[in-house]
Amino acid sequence: MNTDFIILAAGKGTRMGSDLPKVLNLLGGKPLVQHLLDTVSDIKGSRVQLVVGHKPELVKSSLDTNKKTDFVLQKKQLGTGHAVKQTLKNLRSNSISLVLYGDGPLVKKQTLTRLIASAEKGNLSILTYKPTDPHGYGRIVRDKKGLVEKIVEQKDASSDERKISEVNSGILAIKTKYLKDLVRKISNKNAAKEYYLTDIVEIANQAGIPVKATIVSDHKQVLGVNNQQELHDLERQYQEDLARQLIVKGARLADLSRIDVRGDLSVGSGSFIDINAVFEGNNKIGKNVTIGPNCYISNSILADDVKVLANTVIEDSIVGAGCALGPFSRIRGGTTMEKGSELGNFVEANRSHIGPSSKAKHLTYLGDAELGSKVNVGAGTITCNYDGKNKNKTIMGDGSFVGSNSSLVAPVKLGKDSYTGAGSVITKNVKDGELAIGRGRQINIKKKK
Ligand code: UD1
Ligand code: CA
């Protein structure tokens, strides 16, 4: 049977203490609800009804969805039962409906397919767990045979019911034709005056539909986010899991609690990552790469045997095999470094191409620069690439040697094997093999006695 996923994401998340819709808070660099969208996207025959309400346009524009996702507006947030009611007209009558709460991002696909299988047999199938502290969650009340009688929300629970340790994860699956019948019967006669989806359990029992609960022992799958503390704890948990996965695949980490991966990262075997590395977006690290402490790397590729020394920033760039970077260097803007090239202490490269074995080892700015192979850029060199209106190119031919503290005023071209004298301001092209000196001659003046 096809599955219609109903993801509830209309709430403001008052307990988060911020104006951002709760489901847009980031976990591992990705909105909470995006994790769910990604998990369900490749389940066969799936379609998604995403219920939005608080700042719906912002939620829509912040998510990456495919054409199988419909946004359904819940104008007033009158409860989880009311939220599901808004989607009923969009559901396929011969499907299974599976409800997910947008603030519980980490449920696994296998868990969902198990619930779907149970629903196909005609059950209302709910996912439960036993947290260390059940406070705040809906409690699972079972009858003598172990079937679920009802779910009681914290606010409505008696003191005996509050002692129940098994709680509702919020995830449930049921045949859509049953859901349509049952949800319409949910009322708001409770302490919060909300339409609770959880009332569906009692209503199903009255209709003779068996209610089966599956207890999930791996709590991480059902941990939700209701406040900043829970978001923090879930992020740490998520990061630890990612770090352990990297270690299993052969990466060496100085400390698995001091690496943050906000996006996708692959690390080749034999690579070492020192403390406080932050990876954002899509990053690929090759084999035997060393990354020093306090590095920030986003949307970049590092080939094998690259050495990145402390406090280096690499953004939107490609670093070839055996290159060295840092300490304190920053490359960005689609910079590519070819095999064996080096950018050292306090060097910034922006929209530049660094040819094989070329080096700029100290205090340099390379903007819109194109370096051939084996170029040597002396300390303190600056490409003056911006004239106030346009960005202009500096080309340094193979084997060229730029004297320390040169200003290369772009557009300008240094020929192959050419030289510039230290302290030069180079405004004109230099031909192959020439030495250019653009500085005042030194005069030594005798002191008057
Ligand atoms: C809910 C369950 C509780 C369960 C807990 C698990 C109900 C009544 N209670 O409580 O049994 O133990 O989750 O985490 O379902 N939402 C809407 N529209 C609304 C209300 C909520 O879309 O009108 C969305 C929220 O954005 C959120 C999700 O539904 O993503 C859950 O709502 P929340 O208020 O967090 O429910 P809990 O109080 O945590
Ligand atoms: Ca919740």
Short mmCIF file of C-alpha atoms and ligand atoms in Angstrom, two decimals:
data_model
loop_
_atom_site.label_atom_id
_atom_site.label_comp_id
_atom_site.label_asym_id
_atom_site.label_seq_id
_atom_site.Cartn_x
_atom_site.Cartn_y
_atom_site.Cartn_z
CA MET A 1 0.00 0.00 0.00
CA ASN A 2 1.10 3.58 -0.64
CA THR A 3 1.85 5.76 2.36
CA ASP A 4 0.61 9.28 3.00
CA PHE A 5 2.86 10.92 5.54
CA ILE A 6 1.29 13.67 7.60
CA ILE A 7 3.92 15.87 9.20
CA LEU A 8 2.69 18.33 11.82
CA ALA A 9 4.68 21.53 11.72
CA ALA A 10 2.21 24.32 12.38
CA GLY A 11 3.10 25.15 15.96
CA LYS A 12 5.07 28.20 17.03
CA GLY A 13 7.02 26.35 19.67
CA THR A 14 6.34 28.82 22.47
CA ARG A 15 8.59 26.91 24.85
CA MET A 16 11.60 27.56 22.56
CA GLY A 17 11.49 31.23 23.59
CA SER A 18 12.14 32.47 20.04
CA ASP A 19 10.08 33.66 17.09
CA LEU A 20 11.48 31.12 14.66
CA PRO A 21 8.96 28.36 13.89
CA LYS A 22 10.17 25.45 16.00
CA VAL A 23 10.53 23.04 13.10
CA LEU A 24 13.03 25.39 11.40
CA ASN A 25 15.55 25.16 14.22
CA LEU A 26 18.67 23.50 12.90
CA LEU A 27 19.96 20.08 13.84
CA GLY A 28 23.28 19.27 12.23
CA GLY A 29 22.82 22.36 10.05
CA LYS A 30 19.45 21.20 8.70
CA PRO A 31 15.93 22.27 9.82
CA LEU A 32 14.36 19.74 12.18
CA VAL A 33 11.52 18.93 9.81
CA GLN A 34 13.86 18.60 6.83
CA HIS A 35 15.34 15.51 8.49
CA LEU A 36 11.89 13.91 8.36
CA LEU A 37 11.27 14.98 4.77
CA ASP A 38 14.59 13.39 3.77
CA THR A 39 13.85 10.17 5.68
CA VAL A 40 10.45 9.60 4.07
CA SER A 41 11.31 10.82 0.57
CA ASP A 42 12.56 7.47 -0.67
CA ILE A 43 9.85 5.28 0.88
CA LYS A 44 7.99 3.72 -2.05
CA GLY A 45 4.72 5.35 -3.00
CA SER A 46 5.08 8.07 -0.41
CA ARG A 47 3.42 11.44 -0.45
CA VAL A 48 3.70 14.10 2.22
CA GLN A 49 1.12 16.45 3.72
CA LEU A 50 3.07 19.07 5.63
CA VAL A 51 0.85 21.02 8.01
CA VAL A 52 2.05 24.60 8.43
CA GLY A 53 0.57 27.45 10.45
CA HIS A 54 3.01 29.75 12.23
CA LYS A 55 4.91 31.78 9.58
CA PRO A 56 3.90 29.38 6.80
CA GLU A 57 5.74 31.24 4.01
CA LEU A 58 8.98 31.12 5.95
CA VAL A 59 8.57 27.41 6.59
CA LYS A 60 7.84 26.75 2.91
CA SER A 61 10.78 28.75 1.62
CA SER A 62 13.23 27.26 4.12
CA LEU A 63 12.63 23.66 3.11
CA ASP A 64 13.82 21.55 0.27
CA THR A 65 10.77 19.61 -0.89
CA ASN A 66 9.89 17.56 -3.94
CA LYS A 67 6.68 17.56 -5.94
CA LYS A 68 5.21 14.82 -3.78
CA THR A 69 4.90 17.26 -0.88
CA ASP A 70 1.77 19.35 -0.30
CA PHE A 71 1.67 22.20 2.19
CA VAL A 72 -1.57 22.33 4.16
CA LEU A 73 -2.45 25.45 6.11
CA GLN A 74 -3.79 25.12 9.65
CA LYS A 75 -4.92 28.68 10.31
CA LYS A 76 -5.33 28.30 14.06
CA GLN A 77 -3.30 25.81 16.03
CA LEU A 78 -6.12 24.10 17.86
CA GLY A 79 -4.21 20.89 18.54
CA THR A 80 -2.59 17.91 16.85
CA GLY A 81 -5.99 16.30 16.11
CA HIS A 82 -7.19 19.49 14.44
CA ALA A 83 -3.94 19.64 12.44
CA VAL A 84 -4.47 16.14 11.05
CA LYS A 85 -8.08 17.00 10.22
CA GLN A 86 -6.86 19.69 7.77
CA THR A 87 -5.13 17.04 5.64
CA LEU A 88 -7.94 14.48 5.36
CA LYS A 89 -9.27 15.70 2.01
CA ASN A 90 -5.81 15.26 0.42
CA LEU A 91 -5.25 11.68 1.55
CA ARG A 92 -5.58 8.75 -0.84
CA SER A 93 -8.41 6.53 0.37
CA ASN A 94 -6.58 3.24 -0.15
CA SER A 95 -3.32 4.29 1.49
CA ILE A 96 -1.76 4.01 4.94
CA SER A 97 -1.53 7.30 6.81
CA LEU A 98 1.51 7.83 8.98
CA VAL A 99 1.60 10.82 11.31
CA LEU A 100 4.91 12.40 12.32
CA TYR A 101 5.52 15.41 14.55
CA GLY A 102 7.88 17.92 12.97
CA ASP A 103 9.74 18.42 16.24
CA GLY A 104 10.93 14.80 16.41
CA PRO A 105 13.47 14.57 13.60
CA LEU A 106 15.45 11.36 13.99
CA VAL A 107 13.10 8.44 13.51
CA LYS A 108 14.55 5.76 11.24
CA LYS A 109 13.05 4.51 8.02
CA GLN A 110 12.99 0.88 9.25
CA THR A 111 10.91 1.91 12.27
CA LEU A 112 8.40 3.59 9.98
CA THR A 113 8.15 0.62 7.64
CA ARG A 114 7.46 -1.63 10.65
CA LEU A 115 4.58 0.61 11.73
CA ILE A 116 3.26 0.69 8.17
CA ALA A 117 3.28 -3.13 8.03
CA SER A 118 1.28 -3.33 11.27
CA ALA A 119 -1.23 -0.76 9.99
CA GLU A 120 -1.67 -2.77 6.79
CA LYS A 121 -2.99 -5.60 9.00
CA GLY A 122 -5.76 -3.28 10.19
CA ASN A 123 -4.27 -1.99 13.44
CA LEU A 124 -3.86 1.48 14.75
CA SER A 125 -0.16 1.19 15.30
CA ILE A 126 1.57 3.63 17.65
CA LEU A 127 5.21 4.07 18.57
CA THR A 128 6.02 4.42 22.26
CA TYR A 129 9.09 4.52 24.49
CA LYS A 130 10.18 4.73 28.12
CA PRO A 131 12.18 7.91 28.77
CA THR A 132 14.10 8.44 32.01
CA ASP A 133 11.65 11.21 32.87
CA PRO A 134 8.15 10.85 31.38
CA HIS A 135 7.07 14.33 32.54
CA GLY A 136 5.28 16.32 29.84
CA TYR A 137 4.52 13.40 27.54
CA GLY A 138 1.27 11.59 26.85
CA ARG A 139 1.15 8.41 28.99
CA ILE A 140 0.23 5.04 27.50
CA VAL A 141 -2.56 3.33 29.44
CA ARG A 142 -2.67 -0.40 28.67
CA ASP A 143 -5.40 -2.90 29.56
CA LYS A 144 -4.79 -6.24 31.26
CA LYS A 145 -4.00 -7.92 27.94
CA GLY A 146 -1.40 -5.30 27.11
CA LEU A 147 -3.44 -3.58 24.40
CA VAL A 148 -3.47 0.20 24.49
CA GLU A 149 -6.63 1.59 26.07
CA LYS A 150 -5.90 5.28 25.78
CA ILE A 151 -3.27 8.00 25.86
CA VAL A 152 -3.55 10.57 28.65
CA GLU A 153 -1.83 13.91 28.25
CA GLN A 154 0.22 15.27 31.18
CA LYS A 155 -2.33 18.01 31.92
CA ASP A 156 -5.20 15.54 32.13
CA ALA A 157 -3.44 12.64 33.87
CA SER A 158 -4.36 11.51 37.38
CA SER A 159 -1.53 11.06 39.87
CA ASP A 160 -1.56 7.30 39.22
CA GLU A 161 -1.44 7.82 35.46
CA ARG A 162 1.48 10.20 35.85
CA LYS A 163 3.47 7.30 37.31
CA ILE A 164 3.24 5.40 33.99
CA SER A 165 6.68 5.27 32.43
CA GLU A 166 5.66 4.42 28.85
CA VAL A 167 4.92 7.50 26.73
CA ASN A 168 3.63 8.42 23.31
CA SER A 169 6.23 9.34 20.68
CA GLY A 170 3.55 10.98 18.54
CA ILE A 171 4.18 8.65 15.63
CA LEU A 172 1.27 6.50 14.50
CA ALA A 173 0.10 4.63 11.43
CA ILE A 174 -3.36 3.51 10.38
CA LYS A 175 -5.34 2.77 7.22
CA THR A 176 -6.42 6.10 5.77
CA LYS A 177 -10.06 5.06 5.52
CA TYR A 178 -10.09 4.46 9.31
CA LEU A 179 -8.22 7.69 10.02
CA LYS A 180 -10.81 9.73 8.13
CA ASP A 181 -13.59 8.26 10.27
CA LEU A 182 -11.86 8.47 13.61
CA VAL A 183 -10.27 11.92 13.42
CA ARG A 184 -13.62 13.55 12.69
CA LYS A 185 -14.82 12.31 16.09
CA ILE A 186 -12.05 13.99 18.12
CA SER A 187 -13.36 16.71 20.43
CA ASN A 188 -11.62 19.34 22.55
CA LYS A 189 -13.08 18.45 25.94
CA ASN A 190 -9.87 18.42 27.98
CA ALA A 191 -7.73 20.62 30.22
CA ALA A 192 -6.05 22.41 27.31
CA LYS A 193 -9.27 22.72 25.22
CA GLU A 194 -7.30 21.33 22.28
CA TYR A 195 -8.18 18.68 19.73
CA TYR A 196 -5.74 15.97 20.80
CA LEU A 197 -4.74 13.47 18.13
CA THR A 198 -4.02 11.10 20.99
CA ASP A 199 -7.78 10.73 21.62
CA ILE A 200 -7.84 8.63 18.46
CA VAL A 201 -6.78 5.65 20.58
CA GLU A 202 -9.96 5.55 22.65
CA ILE A 203 -12.07 6.25 19.58
CA ALA A 204 -10.38 3.39 17.70
CA ASN A 205 -11.09 1.03 20.61
CA GLN A 206 -14.76 2.02 20.54
CA ALA A 207 -14.81 1.26 16.81
CA GLY A 208 -13.24 -2.17 17.39
CA ILE A 209 -9.90 -1.31 15.73
CA PRO A 210 -7.05 -2.97 17.66
CA VAL A 211 -4.45 -0.52 18.98
CA LYS A 212 -0.94 -1.95 19.01
CA ALA A 213 2.04 -0.17 20.54
CA THR A 214 5.62 -0.82 19.51
CA ILE A 215 8.10 0.20 22.19
CA VAL A 216 11.27 1.58 20.65
CA SER A 217 14.34 0.97 22.79
CA ASP A 218 16.64 3.28 20.83
CA HIS A 219 15.38 6.53 22.37
CA LYS A 220 17.37 8.77 20.06
CA GLN A 221 14.87 8.01 17.33
CA VAL A 222 11.99 9.53 19.24
CA LEU A 223 13.65 12.37 21.11
CA GLY A 224 11.79 15.58 20.42
CA VAL A 225 12.56 19.25 20.77
CA ASN A 226 10.34 21.40 22.95
CA ASN A 227 12.85 23.88 24.39
CA GLN A 228 16.41 25.13 23.84
CA GLN A 229 17.84 22.63 26.31
CA GLU A 230 16.34 19.70 24.40
CA LEU A 231 17.58 21.17 21.11
CA HIS A 232 21.05 21.46 22.58
CA ASP A 233 21.00 17.91 23.94
CA LEU A 234 19.73 16.48 20.66
CA GLU A 235 22.42 18.36 18.70
CA ARG A 236 25.15 16.96 20.95
CA GLN A 237 23.74 13.48 20.60
CA TYR A 238 23.50 13.86 16.84
CA GLN A 239 27.06 15.17 16.59
CA GLU A 240 28.42 12.35 18.70
CA ASP A 241 26.73 9.80 16.45
CA LEU A 242 28.18 11.43 13.32
CA ALA A 243 31.64 11.50 14.87
CA ARG A 244 31.42 7.82 15.79
CA GLN A 245 30.39 7.01 12.21
CA LEU A 246 33.49 8.83 10.92
CA ILE A 247 35.68 6.86 13.32
CA VAL A 248 34.14 3.57 12.19
CA LYS A 249 35.03 4.49 8.60
CA GLY A 250 38.68 5.00 9.57
CA ALA A 251 39.05 8.68 10.44
CA ARG A 252 41.07 9.59 13.52
CA LEU A 253 39.54 12.31 15.70
CA ALA A 254 41.39 14.02 18.54
CA ASP A 255 38.12 14.28 20.48
CA LEU A 256 34.75 13.16 19.22
CA SER A 257 33.00 15.74 21.36
CA ARG A 258 34.90 18.58 19.69
CA ILE A 259 33.95 18.25 16.05
CA ASP A 260 30.76 19.68 14.54
CA VAL A 261 29.38 18.55 11.22
CA ARG A 262 26.57 20.74 9.91
CA GLY A 263 25.83 19.01 6.63
CA ASP A 264 27.44 16.10 4.81
CA LEU A 265 31.03 15.12 5.39
CA SER A 266 33.07 12.22 4.12
CA VAL A 267 36.58 11.57 5.43
CA GLY A 268 39.04 9.17 3.84
CA SER A 269 40.91 6.59 5.87
CA GLY A 270 44.09 7.60 7.68
CA SER A 271 42.98 11.21 8.02
CA PHE A 272 43.31 13.04 11.32
CA ILE A 273 41.09 15.84 12.58
CA ASP A 274 42.25 17.82 15.58
CA ILE A 275 39.93 19.56 18.04
CA ASN A 276 37.29 22.22 17.30
CA ALA A 277 36.79 21.57 13.62
CA VAL A 278 33.52 22.84 12.15
CA PHE A 279 32.31 21.51 8.80
CA GLU A 280 29.38 23.15 7.04
CA GLY A 281 27.52 22.13 3.89
CA ASN A 282 28.97 19.48 1.64
CA ASN A 283 32.58 18.56 2.34
CA LYS A 284 34.80 15.77 1.05
CA ILE A 285 38.11 15.02 2.72
CA GLY A 286 40.50 12.57 1.07
CA LYS A 287 42.87 10.03 2.59
CA ASN A 288 45.72 10.84 4.96
CA VAL A 289 44.67 14.44 5.36
CA THR A 290 45.63 16.30 8.53
CA ILE A 291 43.40 19.06 9.85
CA GLY A 292 44.83 21.13 12.67
CA PRO A 293 42.92 22.63 15.59
CA ASN A 294 40.20 25.29 15.14
CA CYS A 295 39.58 24.96 11.42
CA TYR A 296 36.36 25.92 9.62
CA ILE A 297 35.65 24.16 6.34
CA SER A 298 32.55 24.65 4.22
CA ASN A 299 31.45 23.27 0.84
CA SER A 300 34.96 22.22 -0.13
CA ILE A 301 36.96 19.29 -1.39
CA LEU A 302 40.35 18.36 0.02
CA ALA A 303 42.25 15.69 -1.92
CA ASP A 304 44.60 13.11 -0.39
CA ASP A 305 47.59 14.07 1.77
CA VAL A 306 46.56 17.68 2.33
CA LYS A 307 47.91 19.37 5.47
CA VAL A 308 45.79 22.07 7.04
CA LEU A 309 47.43 23.81 9.97
CA ALA A 310 45.64 25.49 12.88
CA ASN A 311 42.98 28.19 12.53
CA THR A 312 42.47 27.88 8.81
CA VAL A 313 39.24 28.69 6.96
CA ILE A 314 38.39 26.97 3.68
CA GLU A 315 35.17 27.98 1.91
CA ASP A 316 33.79 26.89 -1.47
CA SER A 317 37.22 25.77 -2.61
CA ILE A 318 39.10 22.79 -3.98
CA VAL A 319 42.45 21.78 -2.53
CA GLY A 320 44.58 19.40 -4.58
CA ALA A 321 46.65 16.46 -3.40
CA GLY A 322 49.56 17.18 -1.08
CA CYS A 323 48.75 20.89 -0.66
CA ALA A 324 49.52 22.72 2.58
CA LEU A 325 47.48 25.49 4.16
CA GLY A 326 47.81 27.62 7.27
CA PRO A 327 48.25 28.32 10.04
CA PHE A 328 45.73 31.19 9.84
CA SER A 329 45.00 31.12 6.14
CA ARG A 330 41.68 31.65 4.46
CA ILE A 331 40.69 30.54 1.00
CA ARG A 332 37.30 31.14 -0.54
CA GLY A 333 35.22 32.06 -3.57
CA GLY A 334 35.90 29.01 -5.69
CA THR A 335 39.64 29.06 -5.22
CA THR A 336 41.43 26.00 -6.55
CA MET A 337 44.82 24.88 -5.37
CA GLU A 338 46.64 22.41 -7.56
CA LYS A 339 48.86 19.57 -6.46
CA GLY A 340 51.59 20.42 -3.99
CA SER A 341 50.83 24.13 -3.72
CA GLU A 342 51.09 25.98 -0.41
CA LEU A 343 49.37 28.96 1.16
CA GLY A 344 50.82 29.70 4.56
CA ASN A 345 50.60 32.02 7.54
CA PHE A 346 47.98 34.76 7.20
CA VAL A 347 47.43 34.25 3.48
CA GLU A 348 44.03 34.92 1.91
CA ALA A 349 43.08 33.68 -1.53
CA ASN A 350 39.79 34.64 -3.14
CA ARG A 351 38.50 33.48 -6.56
CA SER A 352 42.02 32.43 -7.39
CA HIS A 353 43.78 29.57 -9.08
CA ILE A 354 47.04 28.38 -7.60
CA GLY A 355 49.06 26.24 -10.00
CA PRO A 356 50.99 23.12 -9.01
CA SER A 357 53.83 23.59 -6.51
CA SER A 358 53.25 27.36 -6.30
CA LYS A 359 53.73 28.99 -2.93
CA ALA A 360 52.65 32.03 -0.97
CA LYS A 361 53.80 31.36 2.52
CA HIS A 362 53.35 34.57 4.47
CA LEU A 363 51.00 37.55 4.80
CA THR A 364 49.56 37.73 1.30
CA TYR A 365 46.31 38.61 -0.45
CA LEU A 366 45.57 36.86 -3.73
CA GLY A 367 42.29 38.11 -5.24
CA ASP A 368 41.28 37.08 -8.77
CA ALA A 369 44.80 35.79 -9.25
CA GLU A 370 45.91 33.10 -11.61
CA LEU A 371 49.20 31.52 -10.69
CA GLY A 372 50.95 29.10 -13.04
CA SER A 373 53.19 26.36 -11.74
CA LYS A 374 56.10 26.89 -9.34
CA VAL A 375 55.32 30.54 -8.70
CA ASN A 376 56.90 31.98 -5.57
CA VAL A 377 55.01 34.83 -3.94
CA GLY A 378 57.05 36.74 -1.38
CA ALA A 379 55.79 37.80 2.03
CA GLY A 380 53.47 40.79 2.13
CA THR A 381 52.42 40.62 -1.53
CA ILE A 382 49.04 42.10 -2.37
CA THR A 383 47.06 41.81 -5.58
CA CYS A 384 45.24 45.14 -5.95
CA ASN A 385 42.30 43.52 -7.73
CA TYR A 386 39.57 46.08 -7.11
CA ASP A 387 39.62 49.53 -8.68
CA GLY A 388 36.43 50.68 -6.99
CA LYS A 389 34.22 49.42 -9.80
CA ASN A 390 35.55 46.18 -11.19
CA LYS A 391 37.49 43.18 -10.03
CA ASN A 392 40.55 42.68 -12.24
CA LYS A 393 42.86 39.75 -12.81
CA THR A 394 46.48 39.25 -11.91
CA ILE A 395 48.28 36.59 -13.90
CA MET A 396 51.58 35.15 -12.70
CA GLY A 397 53.31 32.94 -15.26
CA ASP A 398 55.05 29.63 -14.52
CA GLY A 399 58.16 30.03 -12.43
CA SER A 400 57.62 33.73 -11.74
CA PHE A 401 59.05 35.16 -8.54
CA VAL A 402 57.30 38.00 -6.76
CA GLY A 403 59.54 39.97 -4.40
CA SER A 404 58.33 40.59 -0.87
CA ASN A 405 55.93 43.43 -0.28
CA SER A 406 54.97 43.82 -3.93
CA SER A 407 51.69 45.46 -4.89
CA LEU A 408 50.43 44.01 -8.15
CA VAL A 409 47.92 46.49 -9.57
CA ALA A 410 45.45 44.53 -11.68
CA PRO A 411 44.84 43.96 -14.48
CA VAL A 412 48.46 42.95 -14.77
CA LYS A 413 50.47 40.03 -16.07
CA LEU A 414 53.83 38.72 -14.96
CA GLY A 415 55.52 36.61 -17.64
CA LYS A 416 57.10 33.21 -17.20
CA ASP A 417 60.24 33.18 -15.04
CA SER A 418 59.91 36.92 -14.45
CA TYR A 419 60.84 38.74 -11.25
CA THR A 420 59.62 41.72 -9.33
CA GLY A 421 61.91 43.48 -6.92
CA ALA A 422 60.90 43.67 -3.27
CA GLY A 423 58.67 46.60 -2.42
CA SER A 424 57.59 47.20 -6.02
CA VAL A 425 54.28 48.62 -7.15
CA ILE A 426 53.73 46.83 -10.44
CA THR A 427 51.29 48.58 -12.76
CA LYS A 428 52.56 47.37 -16.16
CA ASN A 429 52.87 43.88 -17.61
CA VAL A 430 56.25 42.17 -17.22
CA LYS A 431 57.53 40.05 -20.08
CA ASP A 432 58.92 36.52 -19.77
CA GLY A 433 62.24 36.47 -17.93
CA GLU A 434 62.26 40.23 -17.14
CA LEU A 435 62.99 41.77 -13.78
CA ALA A 436 60.61 44.59 -12.89
CA ILE A 437 61.42 47.14 -10.24
CA GLY A 438 58.84 49.75 -9.41
CA ARG A 439 60.04 51.66 -6.40
CA GLY A 440 61.91 54.83 -5.51
CA ARG A 441 65.67 54.52 -5.66
CA GLN A 442 67.34 54.54 -2.30
CA ILE A 443 69.32 57.61 -1.53
CA ASN A 444 71.55 57.83 1.48
CA ILE A 445 71.94 61.35 2.87
CA LYS A 446 74.75 62.24 5.14
CA LYS A 447 73.73 63.65 8.48
CA LYS A 448 74.68 67.29 9.02
CA LYS A 449 76.99 67.68 11.96
C1 UD1 B 1 2.63 15.58 21.79
C2 UD1 B 1 1.60 14.49 22.15
C3 UD1 B 1 2.12 13.69 23.34
C4 UD1 B 1 3.47 13.10 23.02
C5 UD1 B 1 4.44 14.18 22.57
C6 UD1 B 1 5.70 13.53 22.02
C7 UD1 B 1 -0.63 15.32 21.58
C8 UD1 B 1 -1.89 15.91 22.10
N1 UD1 B 1 0.31 15.09 22.48
O1 UD1 B 1 2.70 16.50 22.87
O2 UD1 B 1 1.22 12.62 23.64
O3 UD1 B 1 3.99 12.41 24.16
O4 UD1 B 1 3.88 14.97 21.51
O5 UD1 B 1 6.65 14.49 21.69
O6 UD1 B 1 -0.54 15.07 20.40
N2 UD1 B 1 1.20 20.98 15.96
C9 UD1 B 1 0.48 21.44 14.88
N3 UD1 B 1 -0.73 22.04 15.11
C10 UD1 B 1 -1.26 22.17 16.34
C11 UD1 B 1 -0.52 21.67 17.44
C12 UD1 B 1 0.70 21.08 17.22
O7 UD1 B 1 0.92 21.34 13.75
O8 UD1 B 1 -2.37 22.72 16.44
C13 UD1 B 1 2.51 20.36 15.72
C14 UD1 B 1 3.64 21.11 16.39
O9 UD1 B 1 4.19 22.05 15.50
C15 UD1 B 1 4.64 20.01 16.72
C16 UD1 B 1 3.78 18.76 16.88
O10 UD1 B 1 2.52 19.07 16.29
O11 UD1 B 1 5.56 19.79 15.66
C17 UD1 B 1 3.59 18.34 18.31
O12 UD1 B 1 3.02 19.40 19.05
P1 UD1 B 1 3.49 19.74 20.52
O13 UD1 B 1 2.73 20.93 20.97
O14 UD1 B 1 4.96 19.82 20.60
O15 UD1 B 1 2.94 18.47 21.32
P2 UD1 B 1 3.43 17.93 22.74
O16 UD1 B 1 2.86 18.79 23.81
O17 UD1 B 1 4.90 17.75 22.72
CA CA B 2 6.53 18.19 21.21
#
